Each structure stands twice: as structure tokens, then as C-alpha cells.
Amino acid sequence: LQSVFGAQVVVYHSKFTDNERVDIWRRLLRDGSPCVVIGARSSVFLPFHRLGLVIVDEEHEPSYKQFDPAPRYNARDAAIVLAGMHGAKVLLGSASPSVETYHKALAGRYGLVELTERFGGVRLPEVEIVDMTREFKILGSYSLISRATSAAVKQALADKRQAIIFHNRRGFAPLARCKQCARAQVHSLRRFVDISSPSESACVSLLRGHIPAAIGMSGVPRAVNGDCRLWHGKGGGYGADRV
């Protein structure tokens, strides 16, 4: 943006020192010349004079909502209110909009503009959804990676390419699974091991049939499955360590 707008671009975020932020605040307060402010959520509190456009990029991101410290607010919603105070336009951009934003767009409260093509004509990747319960019944055992995923990774390596496996849970085994019906029980290891994030050693010990004596507990989780009325359970699920 600086290559296009030059010195008119103003950057503002919490990494600046107090003196730097005061300088930006005074510049906007005293100088009403046109500028483009690029900032984090706190930039909605800057002293704007003639605000004409507010762009909220990736509006679905939960990080726009500040929980701690105070003040607790949603910068996306605050930006919409700020734009209303100045009579400015608001552009909420997202490839996967939040439920409330998309609902308002479909209801006619927001205007909806859809981009049916990616920039530069880049093709969308092929997405395949794999039913892991069906994989469990076919293989007869719980597998961390489906057959389709395993084949795709092997093919990528054979083609001298790289493969990335994204997983949003750290640790080892976060749940217990019934081997009879493949239903996962809500038995987080935090219920049996008094630690917020199960370590690998604690999970491995649990899977082996005992909990480390240092924790002061013994035994393994046992329960009756509500579907099949039996319990043929074992530690299941997987985190990044187990993958």
C-alpha cells in the first residue's frame, strides 16, 4: 500500500511504543488530510475526522474480539458502529464469513458481493471428506490417518513434493472410544489426570492401563456406552504428538 499511497499510509498497532502511538494519535487529531490507516483492533479508537471507508479483513476471525484485558469488545462490531457515526461505508471481507454476517447478508441487511474466481485465475484445491467411522469399520481398528490420506501423502513423497498435515490439537490421546460401536465418549484425559494439557507421558501411561503414581491416581476410565450398553473402550483420538 505504501508503494501506491506513499506517506499517506499510517500503521498503528500495540507493538509501537507509547511515544510512537501518541505521535500517530496527534497526527490524526490535528491533521485532517486524507490518509489510509492500517491497524489492529485498537485502531478503531483513533480520532478520525472524515472517515469514508472501513475495511475489516477476515471478519470471521475470533481474534477481533478482545477478552482480556478490559475493555472487552469486538473490533468488527465496533468498526461498524464507528462507520455509522461518520456515515462511512463498511466492507467485511472473508472467504468463510461468520454465521451472523452471512445471515444478515442473506436477509438483506448487508449487501452481498460474491467472488466466484480467485485472483490470478488460481484453481481451488480438490477437497475430499473421509468418513472415519466407516474407515474404522472397514479396517477393524482405529487408524489415525485414512487410507486416502495415506495414499495421497505417499504419492506426494514419491513425486518429490512435500505434504502438510494440519491438526488443531496437541498432546496424544484426548478421548476414549468404544471398540464395539466406534462411538467416542467425552472422556477428556483432564477428567482423570489433573493437568490442563495432557503430556505424552501421561497419555501413554493411561493407554498402558495405569496413571503415573506421581499424579496420585490409579486405574483407567470406564463407563457404559449409551448406544450399545457395553463398554469395550480404549484411549483414542490423537494430537499432534501421536500423529
Short mmCIF file of C-alpha atoms in Angstrom, two decimals:
data_model
loop_
_atom_site.label_atom_id
_atom_site.label_comp_id
_atom_site.label_asym_id
_atom_site.label_seq_id
_atom_site.Cartn_x
_atom_site.Cartn_y
_atom_site.Cartn_z
CA LEU A 1 0.00 0.00 0.00
CA GLN A 2 2.87 2.38 0.68
CA SER A 3 4.03 1.90 -2.91
CA VAL A 4 0.63 3.24 -4.02
CA PHE A 5 -0.31 5.79 -1.36
CA GLY A 6 3.17 6.71 -0.09
CA ALA A 7 3.30 8.80 3.08
CA GLN A 8 -0.49 8.73 3.37
CA VAL A 9 -0.29 5.23 4.88
CA VAL A 10 -0.36 5.16 8.69
CA VAL A 11 0.39 1.91 10.56
CA TYR A 12 -0.91 1.50 14.11
CA HIS A 13 -0.71 -1.49 16.48
CA SER A 14 0.17 -2.41 20.05
CA LYS A 15 3.83 -3.15 19.30
CA PHE A 16 4.53 0.54 18.96
CA THR A 17 5.90 2.36 21.98
CA ASP A 18 3.69 4.80 23.88
CA ASN A 19 5.53 7.74 22.30
CA GLU A 20 5.02 6.37 18.79
CA ARG A 21 1.33 5.83 19.40
CA VAL A 22 0.96 9.33 20.83
CA ASP A 23 2.60 10.74 17.69
CA ILE A 24 0.12 8.89 15.47
CA TRP A 25 -2.79 9.99 17.65
CA ARG A 26 -1.73 13.66 17.49
CA ARG A 27 -1.17 13.46 13.74
CA LEU A 28 -4.71 12.23 13.14
CA LEU A 29 -6.13 14.64 15.70
CA ARG A 30 -4.51 17.76 14.27
CA ASP A 31 -4.09 16.88 10.60
CA GLY A 32 -7.31 16.20 8.73
CA SER A 33 -5.59 15.38 5.45
CA PRO A 34 -6.55 12.14 3.65
CA CYS A 35 -4.77 9.01 4.88
CA VAL A 36 -5.03 5.23 4.98
CA VAL A 37 -4.79 3.69 8.46
CA ILE A 38 -3.71 0.06 8.69
CA GLY A 39 -4.05 -1.23 12.20
CA ALA A 40 -5.09 -3.87 14.66
CA ARG A 41 -8.40 -3.81 16.52
CA SER A 42 -7.32 -0.91 18.78
CA SER A 43 -7.17 1.38 15.74
CA VAL A 44 -10.96 1.82 15.90
CA PHE A 45 -10.36 4.24 18.79
CA LEU A 46 -8.17 6.63 16.79
CA PRO A 47 -9.50 10.18 16.34
CA PHE A 48 -10.83 10.13 12.77
CA HIS A 49 -12.15 13.34 11.18
CA ARG A 50 -13.75 12.38 7.86
CA LEU A 51 -13.89 8.62 7.83
CA GLY A 52 -15.13 7.38 4.47
CA LEU A 53 -14.40 3.64 4.33
CA VAL A 54 -13.75 0.88 6.87
CA ILE A 55 -12.39 -2.47 5.66
CA VAL A 56 -12.45 -5.41 8.06
CA ASP A 57 -10.36 -8.14 6.52
CA GLU A 58 -11.08 -11.76 7.55
CA GLU A 59 -14.07 -10.54 9.54
CA HIS A 60 -14.81 -14.05 10.83
CA GLU A 61 -11.60 -14.18 12.89
CA PRO A 62 -12.32 -14.60 16.64
CA SER A 63 -9.20 -12.56 17.41
CA TYR A 64 -11.19 -9.40 16.64
CA LYS A 65 -12.89 -9.95 19.99
CA GLN A 66 -10.80 -8.84 22.95
CA PHE A 67 -11.46 -10.78 26.13
CA ASP A 68 -8.66 -9.60 28.35
CA PRO A 69 -7.67 -7.03 29.45
CA ALA A 70 -10.53 -4.56 29.53
CA PRO A 71 -12.14 -3.03 27.58
CA ARG A 72 -13.76 -6.18 26.21
CA TYR A 73 -15.17 -5.57 22.77
CA ASN A 74 -15.50 -6.95 19.26
CA ALA A 75 -13.49 -4.73 16.94
CA ARG A 76 -15.54 -5.80 13.92
CA ASP A 77 -18.79 -4.67 15.53
CA ALA A 78 -17.11 -1.54 16.90
CA ALA A 79 -15.88 -0.71 13.39
CA ILE A 80 -19.44 -0.99 12.07
CA VAL A 81 -20.69 1.38 14.79
CA LEU A 82 -17.79 3.76 14.11
CA ALA A 83 -18.60 3.83 10.41
CA GLY A 84 -22.24 4.58 11.22
CA MET A 85 -21.20 7.54 13.35
CA HIS A 86 -19.21 9.00 10.43
CA GLY A 87 -21.61 7.96 7.67
CA ALA A 88 -18.88 5.77 6.15
CA LYS A 89 -19.12 2.57 4.16
CA VAL A 90 -18.06 -0.80 5.64
CA LEU A 91 -16.53 -3.70 3.75
CA LEU A 92 -16.42 -7.04 5.57
CA GLY A 93 -14.10 -9.37 3.69
CA SER A 94 -13.90 -13.13 4.21
CA ALA A 95 -13.68 -16.34 2.22
CA SER A 96 -15.59 -18.05 5.06
CA PRO A 97 -17.83 -15.38 6.63
CA SER A 98 -19.16 -15.73 10.14
CA VAL A 99 -22.65 -17.15 10.54
CA GLU A 100 -24.16 -13.89 11.77
CA THR A 101 -22.62 -11.82 8.97
CA TYR A 102 -23.72 -14.24 6.24
CA HIS A 103 -27.23 -14.43 7.72
CA LYS A 104 -27.53 -10.62 7.69
CA ALA A 105 -26.35 -10.58 4.08
CA LEU A 106 -28.94 -13.17 3.04
CA ALA A 107 -31.60 -11.28 4.98
CA GLY A 108 -30.83 -8.09 3.06
CA ARG A 109 -29.38 -6.13 5.97
CA TYR A 110 -25.95 -6.23 4.34
CA GLY A 111 -25.10 -6.12 0.69
CA LEU A 112 -23.60 -9.36 -0.61
CA VAL A 113 -20.84 -9.45 -3.21
CA GLU A 114 -19.53 -12.88 -4.16
CA LEU A 115 -16.19 -13.51 -5.82
CA THR A 116 -16.57 -16.62 -7.94
CA GLU A 117 -12.96 -16.64 -9.14
CA ARG A 118 -9.68 -16.48 -7.27
CA PHE A 119 -7.12 -13.81 -8.01
CA GLY A 120 -4.97 -14.67 -10.99
CA GLY A 121 -7.29 -17.48 -12.02
CA VAL A 122 -5.84 -19.88 -9.43
CA ARG A 123 -7.83 -23.09 -9.24
CA LEU A 124 -9.44 -24.17 -6.00
CA PRO A 125 -7.96 -27.32 -4.45
CA GLU A 126 -9.90 -30.55 -4.57
CA VAL A 127 -11.46 -31.38 -1.21
CA GLU A 128 -12.45 -34.91 -0.19
CA ILE A 129 -14.32 -35.66 3.05
CA VAL A 130 -13.49 -39.05 4.55
CA ASP A 131 -15.85 -40.80 6.98
CA MET A 132 -13.50 -42.06 9.70
CA THR A 133 -16.26 -44.17 11.30
CA ARG A 134 -16.56 -46.10 8.03
CA GLU A 135 -12.76 -46.44 7.93
CA PHE A 136 -12.89 -47.88 11.45
CA LYS A 137 -15.47 -50.49 10.48
CA ILE A 138 -13.60 -51.48 7.30
CA LEU A 139 -10.16 -51.75 8.89
CA GLY A 140 -11.38 -53.23 12.15
CA SER A 141 -9.13 -50.94 14.13
CA TYR A 142 -8.84 -47.25 14.83
CA SER A 143 -6.48 -45.53 12.42
CA LEU A 144 -5.03 -42.08 12.84
CA ILE A 145 -4.90 -41.43 9.10
CA SER A 146 -7.37 -42.63 6.49
CA ARG A 147 -6.35 -44.81 3.58
CA ALA A 148 -7.00 -41.96 1.14
CA THR A 149 -4.81 -39.57 3.15
CA SER A 150 -2.03 -42.12 3.45
CA ALA A 151 -2.08 -42.81 -0.29
CA ALA A 152 -2.04 -39.08 -1.11
CA VAL A 153 0.93 -38.43 1.19
CA LYS A 154 2.86 -41.36 -0.25
CA GLN A 155 2.16 -40.15 -3.78
CA ALA A 156 3.34 -36.64 -2.91
CA LEU A 157 6.59 -38.00 -1.48
CA ALA A 158 7.06 -40.25 -4.49
CA ASP A 159 6.69 -37.18 -6.73
CA LYS A 160 9.44 -35.43 -4.72
CA ARG A 161 6.91 -32.99 -3.26
CA GLN A 162 6.01 -32.03 0.29
CA ALA A 163 2.90 -32.79 2.35
CA ILE A 164 1.44 -30.84 5.26
CA ILE A 165 -0.90 -32.40 7.83
CA PHE A 166 -2.77 -29.80 9.86
CA HIS A 167 -4.18 -30.83 13.22
CA ASN A 168 -5.66 -28.48 15.79
CA ARG A 169 -4.94 -30.48 18.94
CA ARG A 170 -1.67 -31.03 20.71
CA GLY A 171 -0.95 -33.88 23.09
CA PHE A 172 -1.52 -37.58 22.50
CA ALA A 173 -4.94 -39.16 23.20
CA PRO A 174 -7.72 -36.75 24.22
CA LEU A 175 -10.68 -39.15 24.36
CA ALA A 176 -11.86 -42.73 24.91
CA ARG A 177 -13.50 -44.69 22.12
CA CYS A 178 -15.76 -47.74 22.26
CA LYS A 179 -14.32 -50.54 20.12
CA GLN A 180 -17.76 -52.10 19.76
CA CYS A 181 -19.64 -49.26 18.05
CA ALA A 182 -16.81 -46.78 17.38
CA ARG A 183 -18.61 -44.07 19.35
CA ALA A 184 -16.27 -41.60 21.01
CA GLN A 185 -17.04 -40.85 24.64
CA VAL A 186 -16.50 -37.43 26.15
CA HIS A 187 -13.73 -38.61 28.43
CA SER A 188 -11.05 -35.99 28.19
CA LEU A 189 -7.90 -37.00 29.99
CA ARG A 190 -8.28 -33.84 32.04
CA ARG A 191 -11.07 -35.67 33.90
CA PHE A 192 -8.72 -38.38 35.03
CA VAL A 193 -5.40 -36.55 35.04
CA ASP A 194 -5.29 -33.21 36.79
CA ILE A 195 -3.38 -31.29 34.11
CA SER A 196 -4.77 -28.81 31.63
CA SER A 197 -2.84 -30.16 28.63
CA PRO A 198 -2.16 -33.92 28.79
CA SER A 199 1.51 -34.66 28.32
CA GLU A 200 2.63 -37.52 26.16
CA SER A 201 3.98 -39.49 29.12
CA ALA A 202 0.69 -39.24 30.99
CA CYS A 203 -1.29 -40.31 27.93
CA VAL A 204 0.98 -43.25 27.15
CA SER A 205 0.75 -44.43 30.75
CA LEU A 206 -3.01 -44.16 30.62
CA LEU A 207 -3.16 -46.21 27.45
CA ARG A 208 -0.99 -48.86 29.06
CA GLY A 209 -3.54 -49.27 31.84
CA HIS A 210 -2.32 -47.04 34.64
CA ILE A 211 -1.69 -43.43 35.55
CA PRO A 212 1.69 -42.32 36.89
CA ALA A 213 1.89 -42.57 40.66
CA ALA A 214 3.17 -39.01 40.83
CA ILE A 215 -0.31 -37.78 39.91
CA GLY A 216 -1.81 -39.66 42.82
CA MET A 217 -4.45 -41.58 40.88
CA SER A 218 -4.80 -45.09 39.55
CA GLY A 219 -6.99 -47.00 37.16
CA VAL A 220 -8.36 -46.19 33.73
CA PRO A 221 -11.62 -44.54 32.70
CA ARG A 222 -14.52 -46.96 32.47
CA ALA A 223 -18.11 -46.21 31.54
CA VAL A 224 -21.16 -47.74 29.91
CA ASN A 225 -21.77 -46.73 26.33
CA GLY A 226 -25.24 -45.25 25.91
CA ASP A 227 -25.68 -46.79 22.43
CA CYS A 228 -24.60 -50.40 22.73
CA ARG A 229 -24.87 -50.62 26.56
CA LEU A 230 -21.44 -52.16 26.67
CA TRP A 231 -18.01 -50.72 27.12
CA HIS A 232 -15.12 -52.01 25.10
CA GLY A 233 -13.09 -48.87 25.48
CA LYS A 234 -9.57 -47.77 24.84
CA GLY A 235 -7.76 -44.46 24.70
CA GLY A 236 -8.48 -42.88 21.35
CA GLY A 237 -8.24 -39.72 19.36
CA TYR A 238 -4.95 -38.15 18.51
CA GLY A 239 -2.99 -35.00 18.91
CA ALA A 240 0.00 -33.68 17.01
CA ASP A 241 2.38 -35.87 19.06
CA ARG A 242 0.56 -39.05 18.19
CA VAL A 243 0.27 -38.15 14.51
#
